[in-house]
């Protein structure tokens, strides 16, 4: 079991109002799963992803990642876990505009403290995997949206994370390039990579092998094997 | 590798906002330039002063005639005379060089050219005490002095003023107040000492000047050349003792002469220059701190603008420390670049100023290193707070910052 979430709650205070974004989530994820999390906006799916992506901590409840309790860790320890265990792919790619493809992909390795030569080697491998070896020195502005998202995927993969989190990864892409990106995710999953995808498009969610629907801070449904 | 990444990111950020970075660094540039120029000018000034003192040759005291007071009432000028100088010269205790002199303006004529020249009556030893060097010909001798010979040594600019080259005028006779004098030598250029320009003057033997030109044995001053390791106070006491006896001043009577120690005067000038330099440099230094506030301001803007980037870096595993380092390096780099440009401008200003004033160019390396270090410290100090704000951003929130 990679992820084991027990009764997680998260509440914020917005102005004078208390907002209960998550009201008791229980979830476990096995290695090699390809999960989609769906839900309308305001359902709490972003908050859930922030917590299981170690970007945020729950107000209460426990979260074990790879067998270690991460729900009570300090900021810098969370940063190390994000660096080592989690790869993020965002809707808006979030590449550094001034940096080349290679530098963008290398960034997590820099924070991990790798030697430069090793970082370059590892980065080249994953860039090759997403088919952008001939674009190493290009900046994001010189790439198409689909290529940019492939760079982001390479960056997510480069430190060999346990899980890949993708937040609406096809949201900014046309349907053709969206399909290409989904193909990459499916191939990665086929080679054993655990992937958690957040989407509101059913056609995208249907390509995963488990769909979790969130509503009002609770899991409404959890369906396995809708695909394959 | 992380440091390298931080520096790269800082350079890229400064490059992206070129105009903004330049304007931000401007206060640092101006501050550093001012500090550097002021310190440089101060040290060039004191070097110029030292060169002046060196030009005076060995350490020199000057004795001037002064007013004598009897019962609080001034009773006119009491002269220094040649006999006073002779009495001083007789004393062998101090191994000093007694250089009496008198001077006055007389008409100087050579062929059709007329000038009004400052005629100095000198002993041969005076040239040594003043540190004057001979350019052409020879100086006069003690024998020529005792013989009241009509010979003259010219300051380096005098031949030009008489519209003649050195070669044309050497060993010729010129007229001083209507009497003809043989030009036996021309001095090297000495340069102005501030209160005198020896290059414009003419020099004749003291006794010649006394009897043939001025008709008096009253001296303008007596220079006393002493070696640098001499006890000046003791020398002054000896001078007083001899002159008081010579002038018949009883116990309790005031001196009718005064003794100047030029080097003491220079020490004071040097001290004043030093204090003034420190003061102005300090004021200029304040503008560096004001510049630091500008840097802090723009760094806060930069942090806000780059909220998403910071969020991303944190999501990818950047720790508190590495985000802080990135922004502090950016602030320090901005200030150091400003400091370097400032040093360049300040040094150029000093160069212009020194050239213009004919001063030596003296820029202490310590001032350059010091002001760049200070700019770096300003960047460090004023970069900490913005960097801290960046490091404390919540990754989940900042990733979605629009």
Coordinates of N, CA and C in Angstrom, one line a residue, chain A residues 46 49-50 55-56 75-76 79-80 82-83 88 90 92 94-96 98-99 103 106-108 110-111 114-116 119 155 167, chain B residues 1-2 4-5 8 12 16 308-309 311-323 326 391-392 394-397 399-400:
Chain A
X46 N -9.4 19.4 -4.9 CA -8.1 20.1 -4.9 C -7.4 20.0 -3.5
X49 N -6.1 16.6 -3.1 CA -4.8 16.4 -3.8 C -3.7 17.1 -3.1
X50 N -3.9 18.3 -2.6 CA -2.9 19.0 -1.9 C -2.4 18.2 -0.7
X55 N 1.5 18.9 -0.2 CA 1.6 20.3 -0.3 C 0.9 21.0 0.9
X56 N 0.1 20.2 1.6 CA -0.7 20.8 2.7 C -0.8 19.6 3.7
X75 N 7.5 21.6 7.4 CA 7.6 22.0 6.0 C 8.7 21.5 5.2
X76 N 9.9 21.5 5.8 CA 11.1 21.1 5.1 C 11.1 19.6 4.9
X79 N 8.9 19.0 2.1 CA 9.6 19.3 0.8 C 10.4 18.2 0.3
X80 N 11.1 17.5 1.3 CA 12.0 16.4 0.9 C 11.1 15.2 0.3
X82 N 8.1 15.5 -1.1 CA 7.6 15.9 -2.4 C 8.7 15.6 -3.5
X83 N 9.9 16.0 -3.1 CA 11.0 15.9 -4.0 C 11.3 14.4 -4.4
X88 N 4.7 16.0 -9.8 CA 3.5 16.8 -10.1 C 3.4 17.2 -11.6
X90 N 0.9 19.7 -13.8 CA -0.2 20.7 -13.6 C -0.9 21.1 -14.9
X92 N -1.5 24.0 -16.1 CA -0.8 25.1 -16.8 C 0.7 24.8 -16.9
X94 N 3.4 24.9 -15.7 CA 4.3 25.5 -14.7 C 5.7 25.2 -15.0
X95 N 6.1 25.5 -16.2 CA 7.6 25.4 -16.5 C 8.2 26.7 -16.3
X96 N 9.5 26.8 -16.0 CA 10.2 28.0 -15.8 C 10.6 28.6 -17.2
X98 N 12.3 30.9 -18.5 CA 13.6 31.4 -18.9 C 14.6 30.2 -19.1
X99 N 14.1 29.0 -18.6 CA 15.0 27.8 -18.6 C 14.8 26.9 -19.8
X103 N 17.1 22.1 -18.4 CA 17.1 22.7 -17.0 C 15.8 22.6 -16.2
X106 N 15.7 19.1 -14.9 CA 16.8 18.9 -13.9 C 16.4 19.4 -12.6
X107 N 15.5 20.4 -12.5 CA 15.2 21.2 -11.3 C 15.0 20.3 -10.1
X108 N 14.2 19.3 -10.1 CA 14.0 18.5 -8.9 C 15.3 17.8 -8.4
X110 N 18.3 19.0 -8.7 CA 19.1 20.1 -8.1 C 18.7 20.1 -6.6
X111 N 17.4 20.1 -6.4 CA 16.9 20.2 -5.0 C 17.2 18.9 -4.2
X114 N 21.8 16.2 -6.4 CA 22.6 15.4 -7.3 C 23.7 16.2 -7.9
X115 N 24.8 15.4 -8.2 CA 25.9 16.1 -9.0 C 25.3 16.4 -10.4
X116 N 25.9 17.5 -10.9 CA 25.4 17.9 -12.2 C 25.4 16.9 -13.3
X119 N 22.8 14.4 -12.8 CA 21.5 15.0 -13.1 C 21.2 15.1 -14.6
X155 N 9.7 16.1 -16.1 CA 10.2 16.6 -14.8 C 9.6 15.9 -13.6
X167 N -2.9 17.2 -12.2 CA -4.1 18.0 -11.9 C -4.6 18.6 -13.2
Chain B
X1 N 25.6 22.7 -6.6 CA 24.7 22.8 -7.8 C 23.5 23.7 -7.5
X2 N 23.1 23.7 -6.2 CA 22.0 24.6 -5.8 C 22.4 26.0 -5.8
X4 N 24.7 27.3 -7.7 CA 24.8 27.6 -9.1 C 23.4 27.9 -9.7
X5 N 22.4 27.1 -9.3 CA 21.0 27.3 -9.8 C 20.5 28.7 -9.3
X8 N 22.2 31.5 -11.2 CA 21.6 31.5 -12.6 C 20.2 32.1 -12.6
X12 N 19.2 35.6 -14.3 CA 18.1 35.7 -15.3 C 17.0 36.6 -14.9
X16 N 15.9 39.9 -17.0 CA 14.5 40.0 -17.5 C 14.0 41.4 -17.2
X308 N 4.0 32.1 -8.1 CA 3.8 30.8 -8.7 C 5.1 30.0 -8.9
X309 N 6.1 30.7 -9.3 CA 7.4 30.1 -9.5 C 7.9 29.5 -8.1
X311 N 6.0 28.7 -5.6 CA 5.1 27.5 -5.3 C 5.6 26.3 -6.1
X312 N 5.9 26.5 -7.4 CA 6.4 25.3 -8.2 C 7.7 24.8 -7.6
X313 N 8.6 25.7 -7.3 CA 9.9 25.2 -6.8 C 9.7 24.4 -5.5
X314 N 8.8 24.9 -4.6 CA 8.5 24.2 -3.4 C 7.9 22.9 -3.7
X315 N 7.0 22.8 -4.6 CA 6.3 21.5 -5.0 C 7.4 20.5 -5.4
X316 N 8.4 21.1 -6.1 CA 9.4 20.1 -6.6 C 10.5 19.8 -5.6
X317 N 10.3 20.3 -4.4 CA 11.2 19.9 -3.3 C 12.1 21.0 -2.8
X318 N 11.9 22.2 -3.2 CA 12.8 23.3 -2.6 C 12.5 23.5 -1.1
X319 N 13.5 23.5 -0.3 CA 13.3 23.7 1.1 C 13.3 25.2 1.4
X320 N 12.9 25.5 2.6 CA 12.9 26.9 3.1 C 14.3 27.6 2.8
X321 N 15.3 26.8 3.1 CA 16.7 27.4 2.9 C 17.0 27.7 1.5
X322 N 16.6 26.8 0.6 CA 17.0 27.0 -0.8 C 16.2 28.2 -1.4
X323 N 15.0 28.3 -1.0 CA 14.2 29.5 -1.6 C 14.9 30.8 -1.0
X326 N 18.0 31.6 -2.8 CA 17.8 32.1 -4.2 C 17.5 33.7 -4.1
X391 N 10.2 32.3 1.2 CA 10.3 31.0 1.8 C 9.1 30.5 2.5
X392 N 8.4 31.5 3.1 CA 7.2 31.1 4.0 C 5.9 30.9 3.2
X394 N 2.9 29.5 1.2 CA 2.3 28.2 1.2 C 2.3 27.6 -0.2
X395 N 3.0 26.4 -0.4 CA 3.1 25.9 -1.8 C 1.7 25.7 -2.4
X396 N 0.8 25.1 -1.7 CA -0.5 24.8 -2.3 C -1.2 26.0 -2.7
X397 N -1.1 27.1 -2.0 CA -1.8 28.4 -2.4 C -1.0 29.1 -3.5
X399 N 0.9 27.9 -5.8 CA 0.9 27.3 -7.1 C -0.3 27.7 -7.9
X400 N -1.3 28.1 -7.2 CA -2.6 28.5 -7.9 C -2.7 30.0 -7.9

